[in-house]
XYZ file of C-alpha atoms in Angstrom:
751
model
C 44.384 -22.055 27.758
C 41.739 -20.058 25.884
C 43.257 -17.165 24.012
C 41.863 -14.643 21.595
C 44.569 -12.660 19.876
C 47.329 -12.913 17.342
C 47.368 -15.577 14.700
C 50.656 -17.097 15.943
C 49.817 -18.282 19.460
C 53.131 -19.945 20.254
C 56.595 -19.945 18.777
C 57.005 -23.703 18.950
C 53.378 -24.781 18.958
C 51.355 -23.391 16.096
C 53.898 -21.066 14.540
C 53.138 -22.223 11.038
C 49.496 -21.166 10.996
C 50.572 -18.030 9.170
C 48.992 -18.541 5.801
C 46.832 -21.542 6.594
C 44.070 -19.748 8.466
C 42.578 -18.786 5.129
C 40.697 -22.065 4.647
C 39.040 -24.895 6.542
C 41.686 -27.536 5.904
C 43.444 -30.238 7.891
C 47.233 -30.182 7.654
C 50.080 -31.385 9.882
C 51.850 -28.674 11.814
C 54.940 -28.900 14.026
C 54.800 -32.666 14.322
C 51.068 -32.936 14.933
C 47.874 -31.796 13.321
C 45.674 -28.763 13.457
C 42.068 -28.432 12.451
C 40.581 -25.132 11.364
C 36.905 -24.324 11.232
C 35.846 -20.975 9.815
C 32.794 -19.052 10.852
C 31.906 -15.711 9.397
C 29.355 -13.538 7.702
C 31.769 -11.717 5.440
C 32.469 -8.919 7.860
C 34.536 -10.822 10.377
C 36.233 -14.186 10.486
C 36.738 -16.465 13.474
C 39.029 -19.458 13.090
C 39.059 -22.163 15.767
C 42.290 -24.136 15.864
C 42.808 -27.404 17.726
C 46.357 -28.741 17.860
C 48.193 -31.862 18.875
C 51.905 -31.159 19.145
C 55.000 -33.088 20.148
C 57.758 -31.327 22.040
C 60.860 -30.234 20.154
C 62.887 -33.044 21.694
C 60.361 -35.696 20.728
C 58.000 -37.722 22.865
C 54.305 -38.290 23.048
C 51.991 -35.658 21.730
C 49.903 -33.761 24.217
C 46.651 -32.024 23.456
C 46.575 -28.245 23.713
C 43.470 -26.298 24.567
C 41.453 -24.636 21.844
C 42.828 -21.355 20.573
C 40.463 -18.881 18.942
C 41.981 -16.454 16.492
C 39.908 -13.531 15.267
C 41.388 -12.147 12.070
C 40.847 -9.052 9.984
C 40.922 -9.197 6.217
C 44.599 -8.329 5.818
C 46.132 -11.810 5.661
C 44.151 -12.806 8.776
C 46.592 -10.908 10.970
C 45.237 -8.755 13.754
C 46.334 -5.109 13.725
C 48.633 -4.038 16.529
C 46.108 -1.432 17.706
C 43.892 -4.358 18.765
C 46.534 -6.650 20.236
C 48.244 -3.810 22.135
C 51.745 -3.776 23.553
C 55.036 -3.595 21.692
C 55.187 -7.196 20.536
C 54.016 -8.854 17.347
C 55.065 -12.338 16.361
C 54.770 -11.916 12.604
C 55.434 -9.479 9.780
C 54.573 -9.010 6.121
C 57.702 -7.098 5.039
C 59.740 -9.109 2.560
C 56.956 -11.701 2.257
C 53.576 -11.940 0.579
C 51.681 -13.462 3.504
C 52.436 -12.952 7.186
C 55.305 -15.019 8.498
C 56.448 -15.538 12.056
C 59.508 -13.401 12.741
C 61.471 -16.582 13.479
C 60.611 -17.911 10.030
C 62.069 -14.932 8.144
C 65.855 -15.451 7.819
C 66.679 -11.743 7.814
C 66.658 -8.892 10.333
C 63.154 -7.519 10.952
C 61.874 -4.880 13.384
C 58.199 -4.093 13.911
C 57.059 -0.921 15.697
C 53.477 -1.206 16.901
C 50.800 1.449 17.214
C 51.187 1.559 20.995
C 54.945 2.109 20.729
C 54.356 4.904 18.202
C 51.912 6.671 20.504
C 53.913 6.183 23.709
C 56.851 7.997 22.121
C 54.801 10.602 20.217
C 56.162 9.714 16.789
C 54.505 11.820 14.087
C 56.804 11.021 11.147
C 58.797 8.025 9.964
C 62.144 9.708 10.612
C 61.194 10.362 14.254
C 60.421 6.669 14.657
C 63.634 5.639 12.907
C 65.798 7.592 15.369
C 64.784 5.178 18.124
C 64.758 1.982 16.072
C 67.688 -0.435 16.546
C 69.967 -0.698 13.527
C 68.682 2.477 11.864
C 70.545 5.796 11.539
C 68.853 9.117 10.761
C 70.654 12.106 9.232
C 68.474 14.907 10.530
C 67.110 17.646 8.348
C 63.921 19.673 8.528
C 60.768 18.468 10.202
C 59.891 15.273 8.307
C 62.655 15.707 5.689
C 65.452 13.633 7.190
C 67.335 10.775 5.528
C 66.893 7.265 6.967
C 69.730 4.739 6.708
C 70.363 1.113 7.535
C 73.626 -0.751 7.050
C 75.128 2.370 5.493
C 72.450 2.913 2.827
C 69.501 5.254 2.589
C 65.997 3.858 2.319
C 64.894 5.345 -1.011
C 61.458 3.713 -1.112
C 58.715 2.993 1.347
C 55.964 0.458 0.871
C 52.332 0.773 1.832
C 51.021 -2.767 2.331
C 53.849 -4.057 0.150
C 53.402 -1.541 -2.685
C 56.433 0.745 -3.189
C 56.902 4.404 -4.085
C 60.035 6.589 -3.958
C 61.156 8.267 -0.739
C 63.736 11.074 -0.642
C 64.468 13.682 1.994
C 65.068 16.428 -0.577
C 61.585 15.789 -1.994
C 59.939 15.810 1.431
C 58.346 12.402 0.898
C 59.154 10.948 4.331
C 55.607 10.012 5.462
C 53.552 10.934 8.504
C 52.344 7.977 10.579
C 48.768 8.690 11.651
C 47.307 6.523 8.858
C 49.322 3.437 9.767
C 48.904 0.629 12.280
C 52.524 -0.460 12.433
C 55.895 0.006 10.755
C 57.891 -3.009 9.553
C 61.592 -2.547 8.814
C 63.774 -5.101 7.036
C 67.532 -4.572 6.925
C 69.691 -5.661 4.032
C 68.988 -6.461 0.366
C 65.602 -7.914 -0.490
C 65.655 -8.281 -4.245
C 63.241 -11.192 -4.489
C 60.167 -8.978 -4.099
C 61.826 -5.532 -4.364
C 64.572 -5.951 -6.940
C 65.520 -2.333 -7.693
C 65.471 -1.114 -4.101
C 68.493 0.181 -2.188
C 70.948 -2.100 -0.356
C 69.757 -1.051 3.111
C 66.436 -2.871 2.958
C 62.702 -2.168 2.957
C 60.312 -0.101 5.049
C 56.716 -1.326 4.942
C 53.905 0.766 6.424
C 50.791 -1.252 7.229
C 47.603 0.794 6.893
C 44.967 1.165 9.556
C 42.023 -0.854 8.286
C 38.296 -0.277 8.764
C 37.057 -2.191 11.796
C 34.100 -4.531 12.264
C 32.726 -2.443 15.135
C 32.560 1.304 15.588
C 35.555 2.880 17.273
C 37.119 6.296 17.326
C 39.362 8.643 19.205
C 40.438 12.262 19.347
C 43.987 13.146 20.391
C 45.370 16.573 21.219
C 48.941 17.522 22.116
C 50.695 20.710 23.132
C 54.313 21.248 24.064
C 57.457 23.324 24.023
C 57.921 25.806 21.147
C 54.172 25.868 20.567
C 54.053 22.287 19.395
C 50.437 21.394 18.785
C 48.873 18.352 17.213
C 45.249 17.284 16.729
C 44.114 13.924 15.356
C 40.694 12.400 14.744
C 40.312 8.705 13.887
C 36.872 7.166 13.185
C 36.179 3.624 11.994
C 33.356 1.109 11.733
C 30.687 -0.596 9.620
C 28.713 1.437 7.108
C 25.866 -0.953 6.269
C 23.703 -3.127 8.509
C 25.492 -6.447 8.032
C 28.979 -4.935 8.294
C 30.091 -6.065 4.848
C 31.019 -2.470 4.003
C 33.323 -0.730 6.456
C 35.058 2.623 6.452
C 37.775 4.556 8.233
C 38.706 8.227 8.356
C 41.869 9.742 9.866
C 42.604 13.480 9.872
C 45.498 15.191 11.611
C 47.135 18.600 11.776
C 50.553 19.318 13.284
C 51.946 22.806 13.757
C 55.160 23.709 15.576
C 57.728 26.471 15.636
C 60.499 24.044 16.555
C 63.483 24.870 18.737
C 65.209 26.792 15.928
C 64.226 30.455 15.580
C 61.653 31.281 12.882
C 61.167 27.590 12.117
C 57.413 27.305 11.484
C 56.359 23.853 10.277
C 52.923 22.484 9.410
C 51.952 18.902 8.512
C 48.488 17.711 7.524
C 47.137 14.240 6.776
C 43.848 13.026 5.351
C 43.252 9.278 5.086
C 40.102 7.515 3.991
C 39.630 3.766 3.558
C 36.764 1.536 2.463
C 36.652 -2.272 2.747
C 33.908 -4.181 0.922
C 33.315 -7.912 1.372
C 32.198 -9.098 -2.054
C 31.535 -12.531 -0.551
C 32.749 -14.513 2.447
C 36.152 -15.091 0.860
C 36.722 -11.971 -1.250
C 37.387 -8.419 -0.116
C 37.931 -5.220 -2.067
C 39.828 -2.465 -0.270
C 40.139 1.128 -1.478
C 42.098 3.934 0.171
C 43.169 7.513 -0.381
C 45.998 9.212 1.522
C 46.864 12.886 1.217
C 49.766 14.497 3.036
C 50.809 18.142 2.995
C 53.909 19.825 4.415
C 54.698 23.517 4.690
C 58.149 23.996 6.206
C 60.562 26.833 6.938
C 63.769 25.285 5.663
C 66.600 24.961 8.169
C 69.774 23.544 6.641
C 71.737 23.648 9.866
C 74.785 25.680 10.852
C 78.209 26.406 9.395
C 81.376 25.517 11.272
C 84.341 27.693 11.996
C 86.703 28.195 9.075
C 88.911 25.499 10.609
C 86.094 22.966 10.438
C 85.428 22.882 14.173
C 81.801 22.867 15.252
C 80.457 26.110 16.691
C 79.331 26.311 20.303
C 76.400 28.710 19.961
C 72.723 28.795 20.835
C 70.848 25.782 19.543
C 68.054 28.090 18.431
C 70.350 29.862 15.932
C 68.856 29.965 12.433
C 71.222 30.181 9.452
C 68.617 31.160 6.907
C 66.316 33.879 5.665
C 62.780 34.688 6.755
C 61.533 33.662 3.318
C 63.028 30.151 3.379
C 60.292 27.719 2.392
C 59.558 24.160 1.361
C 56.095 22.950 0.380
C 55.051 19.439 -0.581
C 51.839 17.582 -1.145
C 51.367 13.935 -1.998
C 48.362 11.867 -3.016
C 48.296 8.075 -2.782
C 45.485 6.015 -4.321
C 45.442 2.367 -3.243
C 43.314 -0.571 -4.368
C 43.508 -4.164 -3.204
C 41.548 -7.311 -4.012
C 42.072 -10.448 -1.910
C 40.569 -13.922 -2.104
C 40.881 -16.836 0.295
C 40.563 -20.149 -1.554
C 38.913 -23.242 -0.112
C 42.185 -25.167 -0.416
C 43.991 -22.738 1.902
C 45.478 -20.683 -0.912
C 45.562 -16.917 -0.806
C 45.443 -14.565 -3.781
C 46.051 -10.840 -3.767
C 46.185 -8.041 -6.315
C 47.256 -4.574 -5.211
C 47.898 -1.270 -6.950
C 49.195 2.078 -5.718
C 49.408 5.324 -7.647
C 51.337 8.195 -6.075
C 51.405 11.798 -7.216
C 53.785 14.243 -5.502
C 54.653 17.886 -6.059
C 57.243 19.868 -4.131
C 58.762 23.308 -4.475
C 61.390 25.056 -2.412
C 63.423 28.236 -2.302
C 65.867 28.926 0.510
C 69.231 30.222 1.624
C 71.821 28.654 3.907
C 75.436 28.859 4.994
C 77.980 28.233 2.270
C 81.351 28.488 4.012
C 82.837 28.297 7.456
C 82.874 31.372 9.676
C 86.125 33.343 9.405
C 87.999 35.154 12.166
C 85.897 38.281 11.584
C 82.619 36.407 11.916
C 81.757 36.474 8.211
C 80.728 33.672 5.913
C 79.333 33.184 2.440
C 75.722 32.243 1.988
C 74.324 30.045 -0.713
C 70.840 29.289 -1.905
C 68.853 26.896 -4.015
C 65.401 26.531 -5.496
C 63.556 23.692 -7.113
C 60.311 22.283 -8.488
C 59.687 18.551 -8.339
C 56.875 16.660 -10.040
C 56.792 12.924 -9.386
C 54.403 10.135 -10.328
C 54.740 6.474 -9.505
C 52.661 3.390 -10.187
C 53.189 -0.003 -8.575
C 51.149 -3.187 -9.033
C 51.540 -6.660 -7.604
C 49.645 -9.931 -8.056
C 50.562 -12.987 -5.997
C 49.279 -16.404 -5.030
C 50.378 -18.299 -1.914
C 49.614 -21.977 -1.340
C 50.415 -24.201 1.639
C 50.799 -27.917 0.977
C 51.608 -31.119 2.822
C 55.010 -32.693 2.062
C 56.763 -35.400 4.093
C 54.292 -34.888 6.892
C 55.048 -31.194 7.315
C 53.577 -27.957 6.022
C 55.450 -26.280 3.173
C 54.416 -23.295 1.095
C 55.043 -21.740 -2.293
C 54.464 -18.201 -3.531
C 54.317 -17.084 -7.157
C 53.611 -13.652 -8.517
C 54.307 -10.781 -10.828
C 54.793 -7.074 -10.269
C 55.298 -3.816 -12.116
C 56.472 -0.367 -11.155
C 57.140 2.888 -12.949
C 58.721 5.944 -11.333
C 58.879 9.273 -13.152
C 60.503 12.309 -11.521
C 60.811 15.683 -13.249
C 63.171 18.007 -11.358
C 64.101 21.609 -12.056
C 66.834 22.784 -9.704
C 69.159 25.726 -9.249
C 72.128 26.423 -6.980
C 73.974 29.741 -6.765
C 75.988 31.910 -4.417
C 73.482 34.277 -2.878
C 75.658 36.768 -1.034
C 79.327 37.680 -0.848
C 81.584 37.095 2.123
C 81.378 40.690 3.302
C 77.601 40.759 3.215
C 76.783 38.369 6.046
C 78.202 38.596 9.549
C 77.731 37.347 13.026
C 77.011 40.340 15.249
C 79.890 39.419 17.530
C 83.333 38.019 16.884
C 83.649 34.231 16.709
C 85.781 34.129 19.842
C 83.032 35.860 21.821
C 80.444 33.248 20.946
C 78.357 34.732 18.112
C 74.621 34.700 18.732
C 73.005 36.439 15.755
C 72.531 35.710 12.075
C 70.767 38.972 11.281
C 72.780 39.457 8.111
C 71.617 36.282 6.413
C 68.087 36.699 7.740
C 67.749 40.110 6.119
C 68.876 39.174 2.621
C 66.222 40.251 0.118
C 64.253 37.334 -1.277
C 65.746 35.784 -4.398
C 63.903 33.538 -6.834
C 66.599 30.961 -7.490
C 64.681 29.458 -10.401
C 64.517 32.745 -12.304
C 66.558 31.957 -15.463
C 67.246 35.646 -16.082
C 68.904 36.168 -12.727
C 72.641 36.717 -13.101
C 74.701 33.705 -12.136
C 71.835 31.228 -11.966
C 72.551 27.601 -12.902
C 69.421 25.724 -13.883
C 69.201 21.953 -14.308
C 66.104 20.258 -15.692
C 66.028 16.470 -15.692
C 63.411 13.792 -16.148
C 64.311 10.440 -14.552
C 62.262 7.368 -15.432
C 62.539 3.849 -14.041
C 60.278 1.075 -15.317
C 60.418 -2.549 -14.212
C 58.487 -5.777 -14.744
C 59.122 -8.869 -12.654
C 58.174 -12.505 -12.139
C 58.998 -14.131 -8.815
C 58.611 -17.390 -6.938
C 59.559 -18.641 -3.494
C 59.385 -22.071 -1.885
C 59.509 -22.764 1.838
C 60.102 -26.507 2.185
C 60.168 -28.409 5.480
C 61.820 -31.812 4.987
C 61.640 -32.321 8.755
C 59.648 -30.583 11.449
C 62.449 -28.349 12.724
C 64.055 -27.292 9.429
C 62.802 -24.870 6.789
C 64.689 -24.559 3.501
C 63.808 -21.385 1.621
C 64.660 -20.695 -1.995
C 63.441 -18.289 -4.605
C 64.273 -16.378 -7.746
C 63.137 -13.333 -9.623
C 63.298 -12.519 -13.320
C 63.245 -8.776 -14.009
C 63.182 -6.524 -17.029
C 63.932 -2.883 -16.427
C 64.712 0.329 -18.242
C 66.267 3.404 -16.641
C 66.312 6.665 -18.570
C 67.526 10.187 -17.787
C 66.505 13.055 -20.069
C 68.403 16.313 -19.550
C 66.374 19.169 -20.987
C 68.080 22.095 -22.700
C 68.515 23.582 -26.143
C 69.063 20.010 -27.263
C 67.701 17.286 -25.016
C 70.225 14.638 -24.010
C 68.874 11.162 -23.302
C 70.882 8.533 -21.426
C 69.470 5.081 -20.813
C 70.183 1.499 -19.867
C 67.991 -1.585 -19.906
C 68.163 -5.283 -19.087
C 65.535 -7.794 -20.192
C 66.679 -10.834 -18.238
C 68.013 -9.903 -14.823
C 67.895 -12.880 -12.431
C 67.900 -12.271 -8.669
C 68.255 -15.399 -6.487
C 67.387 -15.789 -2.819
C 68.150 -18.538 -0.329
C 67.819 -19.181 3.368
C 67.296 -21.735 6.074
C 65.765 -21.737 9.536
C 66.478 -24.468 12.085
C 64.467 -24.685 15.309
C 66.726 -25.446 18.250
C 63.740 -25.719 20.574
C 60.286 -24.214 20.951
C 61.740 -20.760 21.614
C 64.933 -20.455 19.521
C 65.890 -20.764 15.854
C 69.157 -20.509 13.978
C 68.991 -18.906 10.556
C 71.145 -18.065 7.563
C 70.322 -16.258 4.340
C 71.761 -15.147 1.029
C 70.091 -12.210 -0.705
C 70.737 -10.000 -3.706
C 69.456 -6.730 -5.094
C 70.331 -4.447 -7.992
C 70.007 -0.683 -8.229
C 70.003 1.295 -11.525
C 72.254 4.363 -11.530
C 71.851 7.827 -13.046
C 75.559 8.576 -13.626
C 76.884 8.328 -17.186
C 80.006 6.870 -18.797
C 82.263 8.231 -21.541
C 79.585 7.466 -24.158
C 76.900 9.278 -22.148
C 75.172 5.974 -21.409
C 73.947 5.217 -17.928
C 76.252 3.010 -15.918
C 75.199 -0.576 -15.376
C 73.192 -1.228 -12.249
C 74.850 -1.588 -8.881
C 74.660 -5.109 -7.498
C 74.337 -5.900 -3.821
C 74.951 -9.255 -2.152
C 74.439 -10.024 1.530
C 75.253 -12.996 3.740
C 73.529 -13.032 7.127
C 73.480 -15.496 10.013
C 71.829 -15.269 13.384
C 69.660 -16.663 16.113
C 66.116 -15.586 16.933
C 64.030 -16.148 20.016
C 60.300 -15.899 20.647
C 58.825 -15.910 24.138
C 55.469 -15.522 25.906
C 53.436 -16.732 22.935
C 55.325 -14.484 20.544
C 54.808 -11.279 22.525
C 58.565 -10.894 23.131
C 61.075 -11.401 20.322
C 64.868 -11.398 20.389
C 67.471 -11.446 17.638
C 71.249 -11.658 17.399
C 72.674 -11.382 13.880
C 75.856 -10.835 11.907
C 76.073 -9.820 8.256
C 78.433 -8.972 5.431
C 77.233 -6.968 2.433
C 79.020 -6.271 -0.865
C 78.086 -3.423 -3.199
C 79.655 -3.524 -6.667
C 79.547 -1.455 -9.874
C 78.808 1.822 -8.113
C 79.848 5.025 -9.878
C 83.475 6.049 -9.394
C 85.094 9.241 -10.682
C 87.557 9.047 -13.565
C 90.565 11.289 -12.984
C 90.509 14.369 -15.189
C 87.170 13.483 -16.809
C 83.568 14.609 -16.323
C 82.115 11.103 -16.517
C 82.101 8.065 -14.240
C 82.972 4.386 -14.410
C 81.131 1.458 -12.810
C 84.238 0.193 -10.989
C 83.399 0.996 -7.376
C 83.330 -1.722 -4.718
C 82.253 -1.501 -1.091
C 82.098 -3.890 1.824
C 79.829 -3.395 4.827
C 79.697 -5.733 7.786
C 78.322 -5.659 11.274
C 76.329 -7.218 14.072
C 73.010 -6.428 15.738
C 71.218 -7.337 18.947
C 67.530 -6.597 19.456
C 64.852 -7.308 22.052
C 61.331 -6.072 21.329
C 57.914 -6.736 22.763
C 56.004 -7.322 25.967
C 57.733 -8.950 28.918
C 54.439 -8.991 30.828
C 50.997 -7.561 30.144
C 52.213 -4.368 31.824
C 55.882 -4.138 30.809
C 57.056 -3.384 27.248
C 60.552 -2.887 25.883
C 62.447 -1.963 22.702
C 66.207 -2.438 23.032
C 69.022 -2.826 20.553
C 72.730 -2.572 19.894
C 74.290 -2.099 16.449
C 77.896 -2.435 15.317
C 78.750 -1.275 11.782
C 82.026 -1.358 9.870
C 82.308 0.016 6.320
C 85.110 -0.132 3.780
C 85.509 1.293 0.276
C 87.633 -1.210 -1.634
C 87.693 0.631 -4.961
C 86.394 4.014 -6.054
C 85.525 7.271 -4.359
C 85.129 7.562 -0.624
C 81.472 7.238 0.325
C 80.580 10.344 2.314
C 77.556 8.863 4.062
C 79.575 5.900 5.360
C 81.619 8.312 7.469
C 78.431 9.584 9.121
C 77.559 6.080 10.318
C 78.848 5.520 13.875
C 80.483 2.191 14.649
C 78.314 1.674 17.732
C 74.690 2.614 18.443
C 72.435 1.781 21.391
C 68.647 2.202 21.563
C 66.466 1.554 24.593
C 62.868 2.388 25.401
C 60.680 0.741 28.009
C 57.337 1.440 29.669
C 55.468 -0.069 32.592
C 51.763 0.211 33.373
C 50.574 -0.156 36.957
C 47.485 -2.167 37.844
C 45.901 -1.995 41.281
C 47.012 -0.144 44.363
C 47.722 3.556 44.721
C 49.373 3.759 41.283
C 46.563 2.050 39.399
C 46.181 3.659 35.970
C 49.662 5.189 35.872
C 52.215 4.398 33.166
C 55.879 5.325 33.268
C 58.490 4.981 30.574
C 61.969 6.019 29.631
C 64.809 5.376 27.282
C 68.190 6.333 25.924
C 69.585 6.816 22.422
C 73.377 6.745 22.202
C 76.118 6.498 19.594
C 79.838 7.038 19.367
C 81.542 9.749 17.308
C 81.237 10.267 13.569
C 82.576 12.674 10.960
C 81.917 13.945 7.457
C 84.020 13.616 4.311
C 85.057 17.253 4.770
C 86.584 16.467 8.136
C 83.849 17.895 10.359
C 83.860 15.745 13.493
C 81.152 15.244 16.116
C 81.646 13.450 19.422
C 79.357 10.676 20.548
C 76.353 11.395 22.705
C 73.606 9.851 24.822
C 70.132 11.360 25.111
C 67.678 10.341 27.839
C 63.884 10.595 27.465
C 61.002 9.821 29.814
C 57.221 9.476 29.822
C 54.431 9.365 32.391
C 50.802 8.653 31.602
C 47.539 8.231 33.472
C 44.162 6.745 32.596
C 41.599 9.127 34.082
C 38.691 6.957 32.930
C 38.361 3.947 30.611
C 37.934 6.468 27.784
C 40.170 9.395 28.759
C 43.949 9.211 29.151
C 46.735 11.741 29.466
C 50.469 11.629 28.907
C 53.576 13.756 29.450
C 56.686 13.138 27.347
C 59.990 14.585 28.532
C 62.609 14.610 25.779
C 66.338 15.070 26.398
C 65.650 15.419 30.117
C 69.347 16.022 30.883
C 69.412 18.837 28.289
C 72.389 17.325 26.490
C 73.887 19.757 23.968
C 75.072 17.783 20.971
C 75.247 17.684 17.191
C 73.215 14.812 15.761
C 74.492 15.380 12.232
C 77.508 17.028 10.599
C 78.049 18.038 6.996
C 80.353 20.557 5.359
C 82.004 23.643 6.801
C 79.092 25.656 5.416
C 75.949 23.687 6.219
C 74.166 20.544 7.466
C 75.605 20.709 10.968
C 72.479 20.050 13.021
C 71.997 20.387 16.758
C 69.771 17.888 18.515
C 66.702 19.291 20.250
C 67.127 20.770 23.750
C 65.123 19.553 26.718
C 61.396 19.816 26.001
C 58.055 18.513 27.182
C 54.835 17.563 25.380
C 51.452 17.014 27.056
C 48.718 14.993 25.374
C 45.120 13.944 25.968
C 43.241 11.177 24.198
C 39.536 10.384 24.318
C 38.291 7.055 22.940
C 34.698 6.626 21.804
């Protein structure tokens, strides 16, 4: 068997090559030995691995054929755009070097570049809608909230470096600059201590390539959807030690809602420089811009029942707007040591500005067809800095390969927000054209309201808030993966953190509330036991803490929320890691969250929640031609003490995700690809009693390769034209229809 491809050629054979490819060393692996010989000129690295491996049940070793692994400079892991298909056998989320999915004792999903393009995902929230175990509360184009296990992802990492993510700030990223998306569910406080309970999203950048490549993609579809992307990459100097990449895209669509004009733009530039054969400097700049006509959804009837009206109905004014731009500056220095160790320093600075001013429904529609309207405006200025330095070292212990990781990190988030909310128009000023019983179809009244600057402090009735939130954290961490026997990995780690959270409320007299902790310890533990060459049992214990912005009776910030999760499961890896399966069960506790104090305007840190559930997932390539992403999620939430958690009610108990595609080779259908899928969930409701029934939406795709360089694709979304609400909110707003049936055509030319 001669194979050129991913660095983990087989789940039970050489699964532990993960971090060892860095150096030319001889270490025992999976009961035998492997020998690595590096060849390279600084631009590319080829590692030849020869293994002798015993079977899982024991017996004589048998020699495997040579496996050649060509690695890029990001942890020696090939990008998914090169390996193709939907399957990867390793991930970097929640780790510092790539680890086989079976060796990470938590729930991980990886969405490859091919899966992103097959389903026409432009933004992270579009991808999340079809990812097992993830729930999206839809909002504007690229401004939705993404949840897992009942909690919103409030950060996203780029190559392991975090920055804040919030739907209201419009910081949900576009995807054109990224090779794959890695999603971890559940607390991960060892390397991300102050993140939310739901887990981590890690976006892995497209890297400059050793050889020239490029493509141009164009798409056009229903509601004047149009998208253009250019991606160019390759060596800059003669020996290939300096390489660059440039990605530019522009997306413009009116959307299915009337007067909903949305524009997204991305500019991404990257430069990789090999300082020597073992050291690489990587620099990148990412700029994203959004210009959106805000659509906050529909009101309900006054009785809280959802309206049955045209899905194109817009409950806003012509002047509704949201504009955001973000700039990310990224630097990374990596070194591969002769002893197999791997060192990395990374830094990311993010600068975001957003401003918005819009009007939306404020109450349910009464019997005469009238409703109040409300509006809000805001300016947001956010800066964040994150840095991380780590060292990973494999070592031989008891005849097996173990590994330790040590490191330190720092992050500082600063968000300055000026916001206003006010009633914009009285009940008698805004009407449906027809009575509610006749099926109203027009929102002309709210559309024609004269533009209001909601941040104008002189405007009668305005309520202005001006707050500066700052979070600063330093951390030291370590993790040990110890293999006392071939089939068992014991994983333990701890983190020591110092943090300070501060909220400054600006006014005639500034009010400062803060809380700090100089010795917060976050432990982590897990084990993985290999049942055979394809299956592993795992269990893990993880913690995380999350500073809060609510204040107590003394106007001090409440102590941080603390999350604890227990997870057990079984993972499978098949076809040399191209197809991965997982079955897991978890229980998560969230303590100290802010709870209201009766009759007072402050909070107490007495809240307790319990979240538990189970997940099934199958992702990857069944054959070279057949790919699949499938999953089932069960979620049960309970508030044990404190206020009812509104978002928990919006989490369905049962969700199903399926997408599959098949590419024909030979015969009359040679060059054709077909695909299809379904997204389904049972009913859910809001804290205000607005209920939505469950739904199932069916999508399809057909593609054709006209030449080796030119391909086309048609995506058919909601092909049964299911009319459904994908999100509910209050009687006044945030009741969002899912998109009607639509089609998008695309062409791609590869250089």
